[in-house]
Short mmCIF file of C-alpha atoms in Angstrom, two decimals:
data_model
loop_
_atom_site.label_atom_id
_atom_site.label_comp_id
_atom_site.label_asym_id
_atom_site.label_seq_id
_atom_site.Cartn_x
_atom_site.Cartn_y
_atom_site.Cartn_z
CA UNK A 661 0.00 0.00 0.00
CA UNK A 662 3.00 2.33 0.30
CA UNK A 663 4.40 2.13 -3.23
CA UNK A 664 2.58 5.08 -4.80
CA UNK A 665 2.74 7.23 -1.67
CA UNK A 666 6.52 6.81 -1.47
CA UNK A 667 6.83 7.58 -5.18
CA UNK A 668 4.76 10.75 -4.74
CA UNK A 669 6.94 11.84 -1.83
CA UNK A 670 10.13 11.20 -3.81
CA UNK A 671 8.77 13.24 -6.73
CA UNK A 672 7.91 16.30 -4.62
CA UNK A 673 11.08 15.96 -2.53
CA UNK A 674 13.10 17.01 -5.56
CA UNK A 675 11.02 20.18 -5.81
CA UNK A 676 11.46 20.78 -2.06
CA UNK A 677 15.23 20.57 -2.61
CA UNK A 678 15.09 23.23 -5.33
CA UNK A 679 14.78 21.20 -8.54
CA UNK A 680 12.68 23.14 -11.08
CA UNK A 681 13.46 21.04 -14.14
CA UNK A 682 10.35 18.87 -14.40
CA UNK A 683 12.21 16.11 -16.20
CA UNK A 684 14.38 15.61 -13.11
CA UNK A 685 11.48 15.00 -10.71
CA UNK A 686 11.25 11.22 -10.35
CA UNK A 687 10.25 8.44 -7.99
CA UNK A 688 10.59 4.66 -7.74
CA UNK A 689 7.67 4.18 -10.16
CA UNK A 690 9.16 6.48 -12.82
CA UNK A 691 9.14 10.17 -13.76
CA UNK A 692 6.57 12.68 -12.49
CA UNK A 693 3.71 12.78 -15.02
CA UNK A 694 1.18 15.05 -13.27
CA UNK A 695 0.74 18.84 -13.64
CA UNK A 696 2.07 21.37 -11.14
CA UNK A 697 -0.98 21.49 -8.87
CA UNK A 698 -0.16 17.93 -7.81
CA UNK A 699 3.31 19.04 -6.75
CA UNK A 700 2.08 21.84 -4.51
CA UNK A 701 -0.68 19.82 -2.82
CA UNK A 702 1.48 16.79 -2.16
CA UNK A 703 4.36 19.02 -1.09
CA UNK A 704 2.04 20.23 1.68
CA UNK A 705 1.34 16.60 2.60
CA UNK A 706 5.09 15.94 2.44
CA UNK A 707 5.77 18.49 5.17
CA UNK A 708 2.61 17.67 7.17
CA UNK A 709 3.62 14.00 7.45
CA UNK A 710 7.25 14.49 8.40
CA UNK A 711 8.64 14.30 4.86
CA UNK A 712 6.21 11.51 4.03
CA UNK A 713 7.31 9.23 6.88
CA UNK A 714 4.08 9.35 8.92
CA UNK A 715 1.85 7.29 6.66
CA UNK A 716 -0.76 6.79 9.40
CA UNK A 717 -1.28 10.57 9.58
CA UNK A 718 -1.56 10.67 5.79
CA UNK A 719 -4.29 8.04 5.98
CA UNK A 720 -6.19 10.10 8.56
CA UNK A 721 -5.96 13.13 6.26
CA UNK A 722 -7.27 11.10 3.33
CA UNK A 723 -10.07 9.73 5.51
CA UNK A 724 -11.07 13.35 6.12
CA UNK A 725 -10.87 13.97 2.38
CA UNK A 726 -13.13 10.97 1.82
CA UNK A 727 -15.78 12.39 4.15
CA UNK A 728 -15.51 15.82 2.52
CA UNK A 729 -15.86 14.23 -0.90
CA UNK A 730 -19.04 12.43 0.22
CA UNK A 731 -20.44 15.69 1.59
CA UNK A 732 -19.84 17.45 -1.74
CA UNK A 733 -21.37 14.56 -3.71
CA UNK A 734 -24.43 14.37 -1.44
CA UNK A 735 -24.96 18.10 -1.84
CA UNK A 736 -25.00 17.67 -5.63
CA UNK A 737 -27.47 14.79 -5.37
CA UNK A 738 -29.72 16.75 -3.03
CA UNK A 739 -29.90 19.54 -5.60
CA UNK A 740 -30.83 17.15 -8.41
CA UNK A 741 -33.34 15.10 -6.37
CA UNK A 742 -33.10 12.13 -8.74
CA UNK A 743 -31.64 9.26 -6.71
CA UNK A 744 -33.62 7.32 -4.06
CA UNK A 745 -32.09 7.64 -0.56
CA UNK A 746 -31.28 3.96 -0.13
CA UNK A 747 -28.74 4.16 -2.97
CA UNK A 748 -26.51 6.34 -0.78
CA UNK A 749 -25.89 3.31 1.43
CA UNK A 750 -24.16 1.59 -1.48
CA UNK A 751 -22.16 4.72 -2.22
CA UNK A 752 -20.91 4.95 1.38
CA UNK A 753 -20.54 1.36 2.52
CA UNK A 754 -20.51 -1.08 -0.37
CA UNK A 755 -17.30 -0.24 -2.24
CA UNK A 756 -14.13 -1.80 -0.90
CA UNK A 757 -12.20 -0.51 -3.91
CA UNK A 758 -13.13 3.14 -3.30
CA UNK A 759 -12.20 2.90 0.38
CA UNK A 760 -8.87 1.41 -0.65
CA UNK A 761 -8.18 4.15 -3.21
CA UNK A 762 -8.83 6.88 -0.65
CA UNK A 763 -7.48 5.61 2.64
CA UNK A 764 -5.09 2.74 1.87
CA UNK A 765 -3.47 3.70 -1.41
CA UNK A 766 -3.45 7.50 -0.97
CA UNK A 767 -3.69 8.15 -4.71
CA UNK A 768 -3.94 11.64 -6.20
CA UNK A 769 -7.14 10.72 -8.09
CA UNK A 770 -9.40 11.32 -5.04
CA UNK A 771 -7.81 14.74 -4.50
CA UNK A 772 -8.60 15.78 -8.07
CA UNK A 773 -12.16 14.44 -7.87
CA UNK A 774 -12.92 16.17 -4.56
CA UNK A 775 -11.87 19.52 -6.05
CA UNK A 776 -13.96 18.74 -9.15
CA UNK A 777 -17.07 18.07 -7.05
CA UNK A 778 -16.49 21.37 -5.25
CA UNK A 779 -16.37 23.08 -8.66
CA UNK A 780 -19.67 21.43 -9.68
CA UNK A 781 -21.27 22.70 -6.46
CA UNK A 782 -20.18 26.19 -7.46
CA UNK A 783 -21.64 25.75 -10.95
CA UNK A 784 -24.94 24.77 -9.38
CA UNK A 785 -24.81 27.99 -7.36
CA UNK A 786 -24.24 29.98 -10.60
CA UNK A 787 -20.72 30.93 -9.48
CA UNK A 788 -19.17 30.13 -12.83
CA UNK A 789 -15.90 32.04 -12.46
CA UNK A 790 -15.04 30.42 -9.15
CA UNK A 791 -16.19 27.08 -10.51
CA UNK A 792 -13.88 27.39 -13.52
CA UNK A 793 -11.00 28.28 -11.19
CA UNK A 794 -11.58 25.15 -9.10
CA UNK A 795 -12.10 23.05 -12.24
CA UNK A 796 -8.70 24.16 -13.53
CA UNK A 797 -7.14 23.41 -10.14
CA UNK A 798 -8.54 19.87 -10.34
CA UNK A 799 -7.02 19.48 -13.82
CA UNK A 800 -3.67 20.57 -12.39
CA UNK A 801 -3.77 17.62 -9.98
CA UNK A 802 -4.65 14.98 -12.58
CA UNK A 803 -5.64 15.28 -16.22
CA UNK A 804 -8.57 12.86 -16.07
CA UNK A 805 -10.68 15.89 -15.09
CA UNK A 806 -10.42 16.94 -18.76
CA UNK A 807 -13.05 14.26 -19.48
CA UNK A 808 -15.56 16.73 -17.98
CA UNK A 809 -14.24 19.56 -20.17
CA UNK A 810 -16.45 18.99 -23.28
CA UNK A 811 -19.55 19.14 -21.09
CA UNK A 812 -18.29 22.25 -19.32
CA UNK A 813 -17.57 23.97 -22.64
CA UNK A 814 -21.10 23.19 -23.81
CA UNK A 815 -22.55 24.61 -20.58
CA UNK A 816 -20.48 27.79 -20.86
CA UNK A 817 -21.58 28.33 -24.46
CA UNK A 818 -25.20 27.64 -23.56
CA UNK A 819 -25.05 30.01 -20.58
CA UNK A 820 -22.87 32.84 -21.92
CA UNK A 821 -22.39 32.44 -25.69
CA UNK A 822 -18.98 32.46 -27.39
CA UNK A 823 -17.81 35.91 -26.29
CA UNK A 824 -19.17 35.46 -22.79
CA UNK A 825 -17.42 32.15 -22.16
CA UNK A 826 -13.96 33.38 -23.26
CA UNK A 827 -13.24 35.07 -19.88
CA UNK A 828 -14.16 31.81 -18.10
CA UNK A 829 -11.79 29.84 -20.32
CA UNK A 830 -9.09 32.43 -19.67
CA UNK A 831 -9.48 31.80 -15.94
CA UNK A 832 -8.82 28.11 -16.54
CA UNK A 833 -5.79 28.78 -18.73
CA UNK A 834 -4.32 31.50 -16.51
CA UNK A 835 -4.33 29.27 -13.43
CA UNK A 836 -2.43 26.58 -15.35
CA UNK A 837 0.20 29.13 -16.37
CA UNK A 838 0.55 30.51 -12.82
CA UNK A 839 0.89 27.05 -11.26
CA UNK A 840 3.38 25.88 -13.85
CA UNK A 841 5.36 29.13 -14.09
CA UNK A 842 8.38 28.08 -11.94
CA UNK A 843 8.84 25.03 -14.16
CA UNK A 844 7.98 26.80 -17.42
CA UNK A 845 10.72 29.37 -16.81
CA UNK A 846 13.37 26.64 -16.42
CA UNK A 847 12.34 23.98 -18.96
CA UNK A 848 9.00 24.74 -20.66
CA UNK A 849 9.19 21.85 -23.12
CA UNK A 850 10.07 19.40 -20.35
CA UNK A 851 7.17 20.58 -18.19
CA UNK A 852 4.57 20.45 -20.96
CA UNK A 853 5.65 17.07 -22.33
CA UNK A 854 5.79 15.46 -18.88
CA UNK A 855 2.73 16.93 -17.19
CA UNK A 856 0.38 16.89 -20.20
CA UNK A 857 1.56 13.76 -22.00
CA UNK A 858 -1.54 12.54 -23.85
CA UNK A 859 0.36 9.84 -25.74
CA UNK A 860 1.67 7.95 -22.72
CA UNK A 861 1.60 4.16 -23.09
CA UNK A 862 -0.12 2.06 -20.42
CA UNK A 863 0.99 -1.36 -19.23
CA UNK A 864 -1.27 -4.22 -20.23
CA UNK A 865 -0.90 -5.98 -16.87
CA UNK A 866 -2.78 -3.19 -15.06
CA UNK A 867 -5.71 -2.74 -17.45
CA UNK A 868 -9.18 -3.36 -16.04
CA UNK A 869 -11.26 -2.73 -19.15
CA UNK A 870 -9.31 -4.26 -22.08
CA UNK A 871 -8.08 -7.57 -20.64
CA UNK A 872 -10.00 -9.55 -23.28
CA UNK A 873 -7.87 -8.08 -26.08
CA UNK A 874 -4.47 -9.47 -27.17
CA UNK A 875 -1.65 -7.30 -25.83
CA UNK A 876 -0.47 -6.34 -29.31
CA UNK A 877 -3.92 -4.92 -30.10
CA UNK A 878 -4.03 -3.11 -26.75
CA UNK A 879 -0.73 -1.36 -27.54
CA UNK A 880 -1.57 -0.64 -31.19
CA UNK A 881 -1.79 3.05 -32.13
CA UNK A 882 -4.63 2.34 -34.56
CA UNK A 883 -6.69 0.97 -31.67
CA UNK A 884 -6.01 4.15 -29.70
CA UNK A 885 -7.06 6.29 -32.67
CA UNK A 886 -10.28 4.28 -33.04
CA UNK A 887 -11.11 4.87 -29.37
CA UNK A 888 -10.48 8.60 -29.78
CA UNK A 889 -12.75 8.77 -32.83
CA UNK A 890 -15.44 6.82 -30.97
CA UNK A 891 -15.16 9.21 -28.03
CA UNK A 892 -15.48 12.28 -30.27
CA UNK A 893 -18.43 10.74 -32.11
CA UNK A 894 -20.18 9.98 -28.82
CA UNK A 895 -19.64 13.53 -27.57
CA UNK A 896 -20.96 14.92 -30.85
CA UNK A 897 -24.10 12.78 -30.74
CA UNK A 898 -24.86 13.66 -27.14
CA UNK A 899 -24.19 17.36 -27.73
CA UNK A 900 -26.49 17.45 -30.76
CA UNK A 901 -29.31 15.22 -29.58
CA UNK A 902 -29.26 15.02 -25.77
CA UNK A 903 -27.60 18.15 -24.39
CA UNK A 904 -28.93 20.64 -26.95
CA UNK A 905 -32.69 21.08 -26.43
CA UNK A 906 -33.37 24.33 -28.27
CA UNK A 907 -35.28 24.42 -31.57
CA UNK A 908 -32.41 26.41 -33.11
CA UNK A 909 -29.26 24.95 -34.63
CA UNK A 910 -26.50 24.09 -32.20
CA UNK A 911 -24.51 26.91 -33.82
CA UNK A 912 -26.87 29.28 -32.04
CA UNK A 913 -24.83 28.55 -28.90
CA UNK A 914 -22.17 30.84 -30.34
CA UNK A 915 -24.55 33.80 -30.13
CA UNK A 916 -25.20 35.94 -27.11
CA UNK A 917 -28.07 34.30 -25.17
CA UNK A 918 -30.13 37.50 -25.49
CA UNK A 919 -29.95 37.32 -29.30
CA UNK A 920 -31.21 33.76 -29.66
CA UNK A 921 -34.67 33.34 -31.17
CA UNK A 922 -35.59 30.33 -29.07
CA UNK A 923 -34.12 30.39 -25.56
CA UNK A 924 -32.81 27.03 -24.44
CA UNK A 925 -34.86 25.31 -21.74
CA UNK A 926 -33.20 24.94 -18.34
CA UNK A 927 -30.28 22.54 -18.73
CA UNK A 928 -29.28 19.96 -16.15
CA UNK A 929 -25.70 20.89 -15.35
CA UNK A 930 -25.02 17.61 -13.59
CA UNK A 931 -26.32 15.50 -16.49
CA UNK A 932 -24.10 17.23 -19.05
CA UNK A 933 -20.95 17.02 -16.91
CA UNK A 934 -21.48 13.46 -15.67
CA UNK A 935 -22.40 12.07 -19.10
CA UNK A 936 -19.42 13.86 -20.67
CA UNK A 937 -17.09 12.17 -18.19
CA UNK A 938 -18.79 8.79 -18.57
CA UNK A 939 -18.33 8.84 -22.35
CA UNK A 940 -14.63 9.42 -21.78
CA UNK A 941 -14.38 6.57 -19.28
CA UNK A 942 -16.10 4.19 -21.73
CA UNK A 943 -13.57 5.07 -24.45
CA UNK A 944 -10.45 5.16 -22.26
CA UNK A 945 -7.34 3.49 -23.62
CA UNK A 946 -6.91 1.80 -20.26
CA UNK A 947 -8.54 1.94 -16.86
CA UNK A 948 -6.36 1.16 -13.85
CA UNK A 949 -7.81 0.22 -10.47
CA UNK A 950 -7.47 3.70 -8.97
CA UNK A 951 -9.41 5.14 -11.95
CA UNK A 952 -12.64 3.73 -10.53
CA UNK A 953 -12.95 6.91 -8.48
CA UNK A 954 -13.20 8.89 -11.73
CA UNK A 955 -16.85 7.94 -12.09
CA UNK A 956 -17.96 5.81 -9.12
CA UNK A 957 -19.82 8.67 -7.40
CA UNK A 958 -21.54 9.66 -10.66
CA UNK A 959 -22.99 6.21 -11.43
CA UNK A 960 -26.14 6.50 -9.25
CA UNK A 961 -27.11 9.73 -10.98
CA UNK A 962 -26.45 8.28 -14.44
CA UNK A 963 -28.64 5.29 -13.62
CA UNK A 964 -31.50 7.17 -11.94
CA UNK A 965 -31.57 10.45 -13.89
CA UNK A 966 -34.15 8.98 -16.27
CA UNK A 967 -37.77 8.16 -15.28
CA UNK A 968 -37.86 4.83 -13.47
CA UNK A 969 -40.75 2.52 -12.63
CA UNK A 970 -40.71 0.98 -9.16
CA UNK A 971 -39.95 -2.48 -10.50
CA UNK A 972 -36.97 -1.14 -12.49
CA UNK A 973 -34.95 -0.18 -9.42
CA UNK A 974 -33.55 -3.65 -8.80
CA UNK A 975 -31.86 -4.02 -12.23
CA UNK A 976 -30.08 -0.72 -11.61
CA UNK A 977 -28.89 -1.83 -8.18
CA UNK A 978 -27.75 -5.10 -9.78
CA UNK A 979 -25.85 -3.13 -12.42
CA UNK A 980 -24.04 -1.19 -9.70
CA UNK A 981 -23.15 -4.49 -8.03
CA UNK A 982 -21.74 -6.05 -11.22
CA UNK A 983 -19.62 -2.94 -11.91
CA UNK A 984 -18.30 -3.11 -8.35
CA UNK A 985 -17.51 -6.81 -8.78
CA UNK A 986 -15.60 -6.10 -11.99
CA UNK A 987 -13.45 -3.49 -10.25
CA UNK A 988 -12.76 -5.82 -7.32
CA UNK A 989 -11.54 -8.66 -9.54
CA UNK A 990 -7.74 -8.65 -9.29
CA UNK A 991 -6.07 -9.28 -11.59
CA UNK A 992 -8.72 -8.50 -14.19
CA UNK A 993 -9.92 -11.33 -16.40
CA UNK A 994 -11.51 -11.68 -19.81
CA UNK A 995 -14.86 -12.17 -18.09
CA UNK A 996 -14.53 -9.17 -15.75
CA UNK A 997 -13.41 -6.77 -18.49
CA UNK A 998 -16.16 -7.90 -20.88
CA UNK A 999 -18.73 -7.60 -18.10
CA UNK A 1000 -17.55 -4.06 -17.38
CA UNK A 1001 -18.03 -3.06 -21.03
CA UNK A 1002 -21.49 -4.62 -21.11
CA UNK A 1003 -22.48 -2.68 -17.99
CA UNK A 1004 -21.11 0.55 -19.48
CA UNK A 1005 -23.04 -0.14 -22.67
CA UNK A 1006 -26.28 -0.65 -20.74
CA UNK A 1007 -25.78 2.64 -18.91
CA UNK A 1008 -25.15 4.42 -22.22
CA UNK A 1009 -28.28 2.92 -23.78
CA UNK A 1010 -30.36 4.10 -20.85
CA UNK A 1011 -28.88 7.60 -21.05
CA UNK A 1012 -29.55 7.76 -24.79
CA UNK A 1013 -33.10 6.42 -24.85
CA UNK A 1014 -34.14 7.61 -21.40
CA UNK A 1015 -33.29 11.24 -22.09
CA UNK A 1016 -34.66 11.45 -25.63
CA UNK A 1017 -36.61 14.67 -26.24
CA UNK A 1018 -40.37 14.17 -26.13
CA UNK A 1019 -42.15 13.95 -29.49
CA UNK A 1020 -43.67 17.14 -30.82
CA UNK A 1021 -47.36 17.44 -29.85
CA UNK A 1022 -49.75 16.59 -32.64
CA UNK A 1023 -51.84 19.56 -33.68
CA UNK A 1024 -55.28 18.48 -34.93
CA UNK A 1025 -56.37 19.93 -38.27
CA UNK A 1026 -58.72 22.91 -38.07
CA UNK A 1027 -62.40 22.02 -38.11
CA UNK A 1028 -64.33 22.56 -41.32
CA UNK A 1029 -67.48 23.55 -39.39
CA UNK A 1030 -66.46 26.42 -37.11
CA UNK A 1031 -69.98 27.76 -36.97
CA UNK A 1032 -71.41 24.48 -35.65
CA UNK A 1033 -68.69 24.22 -33.01
CA UNK A 1034 -69.28 27.77 -31.98
CA UNK A 1035 -72.97 27.13 -31.63
CA UNK A 1036 -72.42 24.11 -29.42
CA UNK A 1037 -70.00 26.06 -27.29
CA UNK A 1038 -72.79 28.58 -26.62
#
C-alpha cells in the first residue's frame, strides 16, 4: 500500500530541494507525469507528514478527504433530487475498492475528484468564475478531469455564448500558467511534455477494461485512434441530440443568449458534466484500479436520472453491483473486463433512450365547421 505514496513523496522531494526542471522530478515508479498542482498539494502533505514518513497521519488526512468528498457529492445529489435515498448506502458502505483508493493507497485521483465536485457545487450555485477556477485546479492535480471539459464547454456556451465564455476559459488557462510558471521558466518543453503527455503508453498488466484483447492490439496506435474517434463521435451525438434542447441549430450557442430566437430550456448541469465524463471513461485506452474513483460517485445519478418505474430499481442496483464486482476482480480477467463493457453499454443505452426529447405534440387539423362548433360552445 506504500508504493505510490513513497513515489509521490520522492517526486515532490526534488522540488522541495530546489529542482525546477520537471524532467528531473522522479520516484521509484518512474518520472513525475502530473501537472504542477499535484506538486504543490502533495508538497504540503510531504511536510505535514514528516517528509512523508508518517503514513498513518496521511491516511487520517485522506479519511477526512473521503468524508468531505461524500459531503460534496451528497450536496449535488440533493440539488438534483433524482436518486432514491437507499442508494446512498451503497455509495458509502458497499465499495471496498473506493475505500482502498482513498485511505489505503493514498492516490492523487481522489484529491482531483474532490476539487472537481467542489467546482460542480459552485456551478450549481451559478458561481461560474469560481467554478472554472476550481475546475482548472482539479485538472492541475490529474488530467482525467479533462473528461468533464467537453460538457463544461457546452454549458459555458449555452449560458454565456462564445464571447461570454472566453473570460471563463481564460481563468482556466491562466491558473495553469501561474501554477506551472516556476517550471515553465526553467524547462517549458520538459514541463509540458511530462505533465500533459496525452500519448503515454499504459501497461497491459494493469488494465481493467481491455483484458479480453491481445496485448499487441491493446498497444496498437490504430486501436487508440479508433477509441479517440469513438469518443469524439459519442460527444458529438450527445451534444447534438441530448444536451442541446433548443429548436435552433446548435450553432446558435455561439450567439449571445439575449440574441437567440428560441431560448434554451433549463439545462441539467449535472447530467451534461457526468455524461461527458462517462463517455470518456467508456472510451479510455486503459482503466487502472485507482481510476474507478473517476466515475464511481456519478454512477447513481447516471442510472436514476431517467424516469424509473418501481420495478426497475432492482436491475439498476444489480448493475451497480456487477460494476463493483468487476473493479474488485484482481487481476482483471476476460470475463470481468467484458462484463464491465457490457455494464457501461447498458448505462449508455439508458442515457440515450431515457433522455430522448419528447415527441412534438400533434396539432389536430382545423375544423371545417367552425360555426357548428361555436354554436355548441354557446
